[in-house]
Short mmCIF file of C-alpha atoms and ligand atoms in Angstrom, two decimals:
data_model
loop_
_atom_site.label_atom_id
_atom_site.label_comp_id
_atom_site.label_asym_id
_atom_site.label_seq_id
_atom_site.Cartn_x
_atom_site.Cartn_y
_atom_site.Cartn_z
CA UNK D 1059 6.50 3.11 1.31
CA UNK D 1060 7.74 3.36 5.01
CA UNK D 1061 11.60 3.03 5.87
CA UNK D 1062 12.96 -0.04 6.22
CA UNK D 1063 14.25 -0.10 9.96
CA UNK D 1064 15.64 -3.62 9.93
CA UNK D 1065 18.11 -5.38 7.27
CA UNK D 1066 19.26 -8.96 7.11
CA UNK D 1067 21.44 -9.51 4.94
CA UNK D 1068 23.11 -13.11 4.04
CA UNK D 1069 23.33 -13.51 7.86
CA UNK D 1070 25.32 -16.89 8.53
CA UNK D 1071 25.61 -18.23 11.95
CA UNK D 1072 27.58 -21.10 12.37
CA UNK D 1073 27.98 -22.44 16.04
CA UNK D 1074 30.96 -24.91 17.18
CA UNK D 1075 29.69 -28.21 18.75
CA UNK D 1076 32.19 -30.70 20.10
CA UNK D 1077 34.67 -28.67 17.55
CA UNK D 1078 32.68 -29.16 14.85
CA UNK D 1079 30.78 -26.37 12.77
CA UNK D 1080 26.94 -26.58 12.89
CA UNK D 1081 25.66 -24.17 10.76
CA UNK D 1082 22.86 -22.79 12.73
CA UNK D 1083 21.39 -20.28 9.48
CA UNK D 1084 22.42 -19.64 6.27
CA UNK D 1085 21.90 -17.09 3.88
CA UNK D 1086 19.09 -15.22 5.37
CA UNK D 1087 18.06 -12.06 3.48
CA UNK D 1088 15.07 -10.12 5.24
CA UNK D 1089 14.41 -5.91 5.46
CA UNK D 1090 11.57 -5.25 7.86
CA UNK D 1091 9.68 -2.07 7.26
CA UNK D 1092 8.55 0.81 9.73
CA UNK D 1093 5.34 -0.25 11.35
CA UNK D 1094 5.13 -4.08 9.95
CA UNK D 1095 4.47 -6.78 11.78
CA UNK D 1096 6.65 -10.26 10.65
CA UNK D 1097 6.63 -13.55 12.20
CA UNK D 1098 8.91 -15.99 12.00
CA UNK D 1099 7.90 -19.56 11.69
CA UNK D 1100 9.45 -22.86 11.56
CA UNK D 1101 9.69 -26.35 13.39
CA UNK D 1102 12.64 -26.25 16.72
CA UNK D 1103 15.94 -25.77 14.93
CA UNK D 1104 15.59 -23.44 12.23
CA UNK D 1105 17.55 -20.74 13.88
CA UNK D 1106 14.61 -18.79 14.63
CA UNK D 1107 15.91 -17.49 18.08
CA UNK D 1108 19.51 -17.44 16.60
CA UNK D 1109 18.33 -14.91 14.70
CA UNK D 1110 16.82 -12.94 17.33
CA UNK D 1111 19.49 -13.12 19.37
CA UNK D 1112 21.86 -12.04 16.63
CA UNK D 1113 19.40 -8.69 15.77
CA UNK D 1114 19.60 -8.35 19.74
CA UNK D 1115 23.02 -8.11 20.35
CA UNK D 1116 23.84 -10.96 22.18
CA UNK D 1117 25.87 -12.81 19.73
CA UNK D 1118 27.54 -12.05 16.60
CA UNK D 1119 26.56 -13.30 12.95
CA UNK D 1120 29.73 -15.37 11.26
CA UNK D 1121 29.35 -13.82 7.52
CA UNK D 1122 26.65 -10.91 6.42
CA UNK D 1123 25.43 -8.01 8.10
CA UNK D 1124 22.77 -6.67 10.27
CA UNK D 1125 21.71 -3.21 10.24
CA UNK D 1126 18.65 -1.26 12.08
CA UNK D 1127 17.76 2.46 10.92
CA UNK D 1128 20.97 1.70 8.49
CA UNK D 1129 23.66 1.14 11.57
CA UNK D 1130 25.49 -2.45 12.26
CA UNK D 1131 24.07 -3.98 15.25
CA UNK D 1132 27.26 -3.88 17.47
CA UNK D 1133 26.48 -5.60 20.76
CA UNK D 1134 23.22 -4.51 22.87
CA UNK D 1135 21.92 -1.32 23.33
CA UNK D 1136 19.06 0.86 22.96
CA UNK D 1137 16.08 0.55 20.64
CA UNK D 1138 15.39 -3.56 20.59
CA UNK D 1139 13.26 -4.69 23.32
CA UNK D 1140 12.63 -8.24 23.82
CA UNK D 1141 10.22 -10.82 25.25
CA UNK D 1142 10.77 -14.52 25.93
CA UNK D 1143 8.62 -17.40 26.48
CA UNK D 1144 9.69 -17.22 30.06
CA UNK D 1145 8.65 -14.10 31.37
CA UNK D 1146 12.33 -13.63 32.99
CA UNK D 1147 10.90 -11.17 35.85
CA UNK D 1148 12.74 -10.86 38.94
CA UNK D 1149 10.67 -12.51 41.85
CA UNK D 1150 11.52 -9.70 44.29
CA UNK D 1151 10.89 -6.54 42.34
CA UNK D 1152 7.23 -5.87 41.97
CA UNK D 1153 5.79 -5.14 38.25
CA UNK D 1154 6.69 -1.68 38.29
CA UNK D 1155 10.27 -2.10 39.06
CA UNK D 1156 10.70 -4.92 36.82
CA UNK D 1157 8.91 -2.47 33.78
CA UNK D 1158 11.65 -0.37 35.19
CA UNK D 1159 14.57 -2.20 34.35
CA UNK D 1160 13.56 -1.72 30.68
CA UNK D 1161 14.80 1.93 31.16
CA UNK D 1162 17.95 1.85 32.97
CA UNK D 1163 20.09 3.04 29.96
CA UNK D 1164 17.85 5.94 29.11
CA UNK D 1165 18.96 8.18 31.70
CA UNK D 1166 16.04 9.48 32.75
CA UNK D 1167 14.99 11.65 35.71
CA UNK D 1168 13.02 9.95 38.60
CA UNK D 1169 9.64 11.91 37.89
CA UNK D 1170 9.87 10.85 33.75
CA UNK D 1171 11.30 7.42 34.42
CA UNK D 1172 8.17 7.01 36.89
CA UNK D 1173 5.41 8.91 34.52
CA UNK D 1174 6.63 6.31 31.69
CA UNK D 1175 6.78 3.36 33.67
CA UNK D 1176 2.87 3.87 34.69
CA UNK D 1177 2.16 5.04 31.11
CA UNK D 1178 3.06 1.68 29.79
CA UNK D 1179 1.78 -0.99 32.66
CA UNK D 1180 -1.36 1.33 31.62
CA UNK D 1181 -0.98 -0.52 27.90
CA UNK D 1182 -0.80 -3.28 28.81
CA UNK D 1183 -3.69 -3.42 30.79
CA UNK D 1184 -2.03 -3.74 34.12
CA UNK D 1185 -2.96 -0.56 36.07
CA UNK D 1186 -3.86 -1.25 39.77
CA UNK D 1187 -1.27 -4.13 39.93
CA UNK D 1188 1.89 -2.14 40.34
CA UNK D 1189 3.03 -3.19 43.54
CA UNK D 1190 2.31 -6.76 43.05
CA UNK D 1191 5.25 -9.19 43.13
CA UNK D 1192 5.57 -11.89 39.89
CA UNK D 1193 4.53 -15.07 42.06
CA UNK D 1194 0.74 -13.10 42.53
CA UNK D 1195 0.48 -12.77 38.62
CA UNK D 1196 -0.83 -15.00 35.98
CA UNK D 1197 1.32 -16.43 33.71
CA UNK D 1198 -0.82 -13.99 31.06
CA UNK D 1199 -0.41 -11.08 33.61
CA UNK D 1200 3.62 -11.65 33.78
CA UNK D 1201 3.76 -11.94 30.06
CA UNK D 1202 2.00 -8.13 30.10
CA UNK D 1203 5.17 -7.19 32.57
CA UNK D 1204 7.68 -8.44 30.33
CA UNK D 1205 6.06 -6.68 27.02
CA UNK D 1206 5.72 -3.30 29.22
CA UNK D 1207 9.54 -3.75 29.64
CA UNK D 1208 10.11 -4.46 26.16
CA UNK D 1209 8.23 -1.66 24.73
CA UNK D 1210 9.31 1.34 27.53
CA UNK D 1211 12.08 2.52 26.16
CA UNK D 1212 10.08 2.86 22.93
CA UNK D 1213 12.22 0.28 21.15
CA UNK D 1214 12.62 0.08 17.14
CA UNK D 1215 11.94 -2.85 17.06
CA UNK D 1216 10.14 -4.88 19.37
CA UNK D 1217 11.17 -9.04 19.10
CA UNK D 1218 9.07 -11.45 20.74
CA UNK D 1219 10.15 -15.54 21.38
CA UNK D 1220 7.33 -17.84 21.57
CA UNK D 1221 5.99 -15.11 24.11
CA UNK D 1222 2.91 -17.07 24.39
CA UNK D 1223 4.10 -20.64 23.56
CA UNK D 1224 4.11 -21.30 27.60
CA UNK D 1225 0.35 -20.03 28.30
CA UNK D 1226 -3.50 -22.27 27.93
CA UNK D 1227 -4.49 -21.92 24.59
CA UNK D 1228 -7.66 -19.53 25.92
CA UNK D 1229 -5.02 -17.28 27.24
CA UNK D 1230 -2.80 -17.11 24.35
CA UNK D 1231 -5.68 -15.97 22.20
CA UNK D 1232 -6.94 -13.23 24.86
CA UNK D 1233 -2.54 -11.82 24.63
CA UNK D 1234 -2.88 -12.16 20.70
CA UNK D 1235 -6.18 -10.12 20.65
CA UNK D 1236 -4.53 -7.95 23.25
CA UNK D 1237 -0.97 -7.83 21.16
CA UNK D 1238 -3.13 -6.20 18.53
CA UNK D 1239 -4.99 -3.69 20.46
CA UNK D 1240 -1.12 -2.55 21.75
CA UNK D 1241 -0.25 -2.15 18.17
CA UNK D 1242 -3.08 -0.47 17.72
CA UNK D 1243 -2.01 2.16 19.96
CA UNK D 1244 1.52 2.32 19.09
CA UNK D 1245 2.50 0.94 15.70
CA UNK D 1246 5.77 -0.67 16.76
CA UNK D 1247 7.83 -2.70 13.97
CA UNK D 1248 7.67 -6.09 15.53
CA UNK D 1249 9.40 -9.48 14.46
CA UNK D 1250 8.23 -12.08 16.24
CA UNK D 1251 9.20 -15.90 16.44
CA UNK D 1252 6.01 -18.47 17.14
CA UNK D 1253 5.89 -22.41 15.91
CA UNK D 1254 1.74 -21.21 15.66
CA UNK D 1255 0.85 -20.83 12.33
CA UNK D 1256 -2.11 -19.50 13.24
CA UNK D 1257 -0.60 -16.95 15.67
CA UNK D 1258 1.57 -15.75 12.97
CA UNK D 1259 -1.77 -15.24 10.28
CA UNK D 1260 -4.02 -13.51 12.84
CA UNK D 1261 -1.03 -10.90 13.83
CA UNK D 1262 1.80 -10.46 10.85
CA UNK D 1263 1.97 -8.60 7.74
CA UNK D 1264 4.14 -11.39 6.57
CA UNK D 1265 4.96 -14.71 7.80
CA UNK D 1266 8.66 -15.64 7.23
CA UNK D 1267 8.83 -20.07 6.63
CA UNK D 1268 11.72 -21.06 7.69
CA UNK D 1269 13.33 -24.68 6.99
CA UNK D 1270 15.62 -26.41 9.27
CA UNK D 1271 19.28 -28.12 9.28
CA UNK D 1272 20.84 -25.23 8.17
CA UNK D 1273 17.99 -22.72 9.03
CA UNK D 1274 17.22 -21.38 5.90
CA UNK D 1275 14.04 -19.31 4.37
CA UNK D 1276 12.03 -21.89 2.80
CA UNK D 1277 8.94 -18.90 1.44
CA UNK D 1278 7.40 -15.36 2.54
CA UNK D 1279 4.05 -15.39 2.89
CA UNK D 1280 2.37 -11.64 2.25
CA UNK D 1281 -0.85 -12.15 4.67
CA UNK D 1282 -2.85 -9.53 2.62
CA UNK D 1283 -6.19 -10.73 4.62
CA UNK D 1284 -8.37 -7.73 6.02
CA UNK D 1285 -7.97 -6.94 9.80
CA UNK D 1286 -8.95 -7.80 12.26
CA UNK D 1287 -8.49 -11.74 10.60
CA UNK D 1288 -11.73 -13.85 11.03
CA UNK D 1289 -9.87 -17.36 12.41
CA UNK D 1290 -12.68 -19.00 10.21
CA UNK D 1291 -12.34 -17.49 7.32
CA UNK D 1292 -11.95 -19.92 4.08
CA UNK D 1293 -9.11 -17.48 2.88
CA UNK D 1294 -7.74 -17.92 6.36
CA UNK D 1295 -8.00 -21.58 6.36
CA UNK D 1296 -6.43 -21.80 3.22
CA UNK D 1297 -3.24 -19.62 4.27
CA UNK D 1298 -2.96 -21.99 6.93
CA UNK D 1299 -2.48 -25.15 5.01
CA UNK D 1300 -0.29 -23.91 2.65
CA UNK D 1301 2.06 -22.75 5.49
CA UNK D 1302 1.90 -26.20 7.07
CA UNK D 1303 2.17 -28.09 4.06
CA UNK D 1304 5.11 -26.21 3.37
CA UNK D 1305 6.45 -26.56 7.08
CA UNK D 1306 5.83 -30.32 7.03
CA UNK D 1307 7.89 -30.76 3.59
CA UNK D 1308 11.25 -32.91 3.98
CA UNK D 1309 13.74 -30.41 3.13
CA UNK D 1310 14.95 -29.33 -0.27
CA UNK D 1311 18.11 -28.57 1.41
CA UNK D 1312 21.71 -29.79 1.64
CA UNK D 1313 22.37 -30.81 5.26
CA UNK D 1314 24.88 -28.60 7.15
CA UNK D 1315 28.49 -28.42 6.80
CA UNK D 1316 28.79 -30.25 9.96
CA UNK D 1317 28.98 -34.21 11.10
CA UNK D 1318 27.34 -33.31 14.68
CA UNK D 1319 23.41 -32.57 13.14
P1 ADP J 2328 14.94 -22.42 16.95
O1 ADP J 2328 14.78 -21.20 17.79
O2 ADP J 2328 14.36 -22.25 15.56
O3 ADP J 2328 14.42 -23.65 17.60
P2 ADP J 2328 17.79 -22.11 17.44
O4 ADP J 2328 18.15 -20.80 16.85
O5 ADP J 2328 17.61 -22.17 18.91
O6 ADP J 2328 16.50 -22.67 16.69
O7 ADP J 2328 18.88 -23.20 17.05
C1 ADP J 2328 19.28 -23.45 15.72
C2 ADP J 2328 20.36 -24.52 15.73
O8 ADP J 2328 21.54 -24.02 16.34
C3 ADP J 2328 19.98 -25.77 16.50
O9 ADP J 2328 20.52 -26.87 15.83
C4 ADP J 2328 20.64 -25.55 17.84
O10 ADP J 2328 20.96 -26.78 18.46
C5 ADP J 2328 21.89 -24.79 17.46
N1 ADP J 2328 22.34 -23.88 18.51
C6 ADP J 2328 21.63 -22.84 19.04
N2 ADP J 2328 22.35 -22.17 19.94
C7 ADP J 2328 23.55 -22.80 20.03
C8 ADP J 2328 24.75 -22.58 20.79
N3 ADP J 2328 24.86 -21.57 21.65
N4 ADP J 2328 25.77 -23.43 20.57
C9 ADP J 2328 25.69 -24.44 19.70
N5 ADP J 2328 24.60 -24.70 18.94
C10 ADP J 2328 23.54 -23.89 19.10
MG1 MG J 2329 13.80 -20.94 19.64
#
């Protein structure tokens, strides 16, 4: 069994709106081993990007802890890289600078910052389009940019928000199949948020169903279907309703401690 590099535990987030508390998640409990691959899934409102943001640094859980390799997150730093729908490039750097920026805290030399820079637009299939400015990408292509700088300071874990939920359907499938073939080459520990069910079966190890108003875990879903997943498969197919049922279930919940929902 592989280490666990991420650990949830009874993470509460409650936000102040107009006030009064909303309570944004509650009681979420999730380790994340070395190499897996979870998704988060849930309608808009179950705290799914709360919790990223929370495992990222950016804001601070109200009860229950966080840890990564065993250490409280405490404010950003190193070893999380992350990816929004929104690519989030700056429209004046070309692709290699903007990879660049995912290295600025590593102190590295020029020659090593450069060699690691190239090694990674390489991954990502990107090679020949260094100098190229966003506005001359695809909005596929600019999604490759902003995984490149997510993954080139060799994160611990990689996190990933709706990174396709913006793209054509034909090119969200083409960045799954190539999300794969990226973990295929490095075996990063990724959590990743999509509302795609069948995003989350054809890439995770487990999918994470989450409920809303407060955001809590409704089930975890071990996908123990044989890789690479066959999107027609009857086993497949039958993951897939199950998670929707489940998604499209009026809540067992209480509502939130909190008059503004
Ligand atoms: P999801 O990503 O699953 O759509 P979010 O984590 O963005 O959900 O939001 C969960 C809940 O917390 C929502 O009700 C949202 O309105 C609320 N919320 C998120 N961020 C803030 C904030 N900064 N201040 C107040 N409420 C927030
Ligand atoms: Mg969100």
């Amino acid at each position: 069994m592989s280490a666990t590099v991420v650990d949830f535990r009874r993470v509460r987030k409650l936000y102040s709106v107009n006030g009064a508390p909303l309570e944004a998640v509650r009681d979420f409990t999730l380790t994340i081993r070395e190499g897996e691959f979870v998704a988060l899934v849930g309608g808009s409102g179950c705290g799914k990007s709360t919790l990223l943001r929370l495992l990222a640094g950016l804001d601070r859980q109200s009860e229950g802890d966080i840890l990564i390799d065993g250490q409280p997150v405490d404010g950003v730093g190193g070893g999380r890289g992350i990816v929004f729908q929104e690519h989030r490039l700056f429209p004046w750097l070309t692709v290699e600078r903007n990879v660049g920026l995912g290295l600025v805290n590593e102190g590295l030399g020029k020659a090593e910052r450069a060699a690691r820079v190239a090694e990674f637009i390489r991954l990502v299939g990107l090679a020949g389009f260094e100098k190229a400015l966003p506005h001359q990408l695809s909005g596929g292509m600019a999604q490759r940019v902003a995984i490149a700088r997510g993954l080139v300071a060799s994160p611990r874990i990689l996190m990933l928000d709706e990174p396709f939920g913006a793209l054509d359907a034909l090119t969200r499938q083409l960045m799954q199949d190539e999300l794969l073939r990226i973990r295929r080459e490095r075996s990063i520990t990724t959590l990743m948020v999509t509302h795609d069910v069948e995003e989350a079966l054809v890439l995770s190890d487990r999918v994470v169903v989450m409920a809303p108003r407060p955001g809590t875990i409704r089930s975890i879903v071990k996908v123990d279907l044989p890789r690479p997943r066959d999107r027609g498969d009857q086993a497949f197919h039958g993951m897939r309703r199950g998670i929707l049922a489940q998604l499209t279930e009026p809540a067992l919940t209480k509502p939130a401690v909190s008059s503004a929902a």
